[in-house]
Tab-separated table of C-alpha atoms in Angstrom:
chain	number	residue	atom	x	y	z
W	23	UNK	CA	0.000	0.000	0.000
W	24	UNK	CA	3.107	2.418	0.788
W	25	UNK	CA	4.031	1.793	-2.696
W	26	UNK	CA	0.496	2.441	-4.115
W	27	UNK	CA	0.549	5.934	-2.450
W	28	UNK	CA	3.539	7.265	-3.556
W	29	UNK	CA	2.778	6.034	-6.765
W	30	UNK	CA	5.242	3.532	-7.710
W	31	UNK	CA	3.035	1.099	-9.537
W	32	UNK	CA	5.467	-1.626	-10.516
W	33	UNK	CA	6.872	-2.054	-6.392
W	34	UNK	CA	2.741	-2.041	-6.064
W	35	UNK	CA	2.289	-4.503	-8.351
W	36	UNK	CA	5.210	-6.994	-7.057
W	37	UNK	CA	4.657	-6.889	-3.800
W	38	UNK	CA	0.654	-7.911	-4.568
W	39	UNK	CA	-0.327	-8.911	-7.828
W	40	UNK	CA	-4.254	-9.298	-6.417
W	41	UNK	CA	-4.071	-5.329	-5.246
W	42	UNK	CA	-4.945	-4.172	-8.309
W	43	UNK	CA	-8.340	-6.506	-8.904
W	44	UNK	CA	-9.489	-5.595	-5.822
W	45	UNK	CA	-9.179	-1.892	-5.994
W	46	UNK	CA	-11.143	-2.035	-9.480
W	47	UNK	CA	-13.792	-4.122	-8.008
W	48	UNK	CA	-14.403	-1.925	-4.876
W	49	UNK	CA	-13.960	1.243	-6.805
W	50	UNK	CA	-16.734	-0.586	-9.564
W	51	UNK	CA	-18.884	-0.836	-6.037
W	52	UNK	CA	-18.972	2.609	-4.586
W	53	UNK	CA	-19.986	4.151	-8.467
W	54	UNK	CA	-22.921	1.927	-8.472
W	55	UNK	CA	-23.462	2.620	-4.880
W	56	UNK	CA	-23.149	6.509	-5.059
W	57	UNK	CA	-25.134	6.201	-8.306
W	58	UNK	CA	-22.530	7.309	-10.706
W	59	UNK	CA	-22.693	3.977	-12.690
W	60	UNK	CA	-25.697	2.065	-13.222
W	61	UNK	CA	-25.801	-1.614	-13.185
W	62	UNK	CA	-25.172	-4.104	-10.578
W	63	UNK	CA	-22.005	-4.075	-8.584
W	64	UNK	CA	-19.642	-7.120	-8.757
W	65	UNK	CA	-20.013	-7.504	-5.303
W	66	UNK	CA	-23.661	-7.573	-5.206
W	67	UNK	CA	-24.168	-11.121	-6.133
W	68	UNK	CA	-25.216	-13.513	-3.926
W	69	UNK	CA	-22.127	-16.176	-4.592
W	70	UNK	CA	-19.574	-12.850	-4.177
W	71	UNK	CA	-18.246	-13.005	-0.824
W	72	UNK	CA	-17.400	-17.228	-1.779
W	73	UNK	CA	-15.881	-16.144	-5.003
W	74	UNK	CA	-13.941	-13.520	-3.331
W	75	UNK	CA	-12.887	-16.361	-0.556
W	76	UNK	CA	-11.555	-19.142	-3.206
W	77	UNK	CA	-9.913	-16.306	-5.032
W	78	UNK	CA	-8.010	-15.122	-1.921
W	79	UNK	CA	-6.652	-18.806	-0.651
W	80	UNK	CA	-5.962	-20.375	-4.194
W	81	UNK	CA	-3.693	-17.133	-4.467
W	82	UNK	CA	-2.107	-17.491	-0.943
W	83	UNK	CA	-1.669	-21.062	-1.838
W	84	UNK	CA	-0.002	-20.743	-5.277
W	85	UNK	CA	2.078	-17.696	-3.869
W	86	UNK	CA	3.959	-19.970	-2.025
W	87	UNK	CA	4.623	-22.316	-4.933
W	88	UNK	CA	8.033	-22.574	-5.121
W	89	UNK	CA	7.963	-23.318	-9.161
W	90	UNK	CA	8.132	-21.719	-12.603
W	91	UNK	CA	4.510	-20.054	-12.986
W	92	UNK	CA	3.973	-19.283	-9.615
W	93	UNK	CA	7.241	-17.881	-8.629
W	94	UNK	CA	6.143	-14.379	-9.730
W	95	UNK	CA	3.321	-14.348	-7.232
W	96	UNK	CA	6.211	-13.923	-4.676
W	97	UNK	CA	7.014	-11.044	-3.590
């Protein structure tokens, strides 16, 4: 988050690939809350807080993956 503020985006991005989702999805949430955007927001569906679950473990899992494709998960 230190990284995010002072606006180095690659440090961001390598310290937490999933950062960057997350802030799209709950800035996506507070436009269709404050009415800016119409539609539904992404976390308004009712299977949203599981999806949001298996997302977070399977990428705290495969973080520490010690092998090619994972490896960059790593900070």
């Amino acid at each position: 988050m230190h990284d995010l503020l002072h606006l180095r985006i690659t440090d961001a991005l390598s310290h937490n690939i999933l950062l960057f989702p997350a802030i799209i999805v709950v800035f996506q949430h507070i436009l269709v809350k404050t009415g800016i955007l119409r539609g539904r927001s992404l976390l308004g569906y009712r299977h949203a807080p599981i999806v949001v679950m298996i997302i977070v473990v399977l990428f705290m899992v495969l973080r520490n993956l010690k092998f090619y494709p994972f490896e960059y998960l790593a900070p």
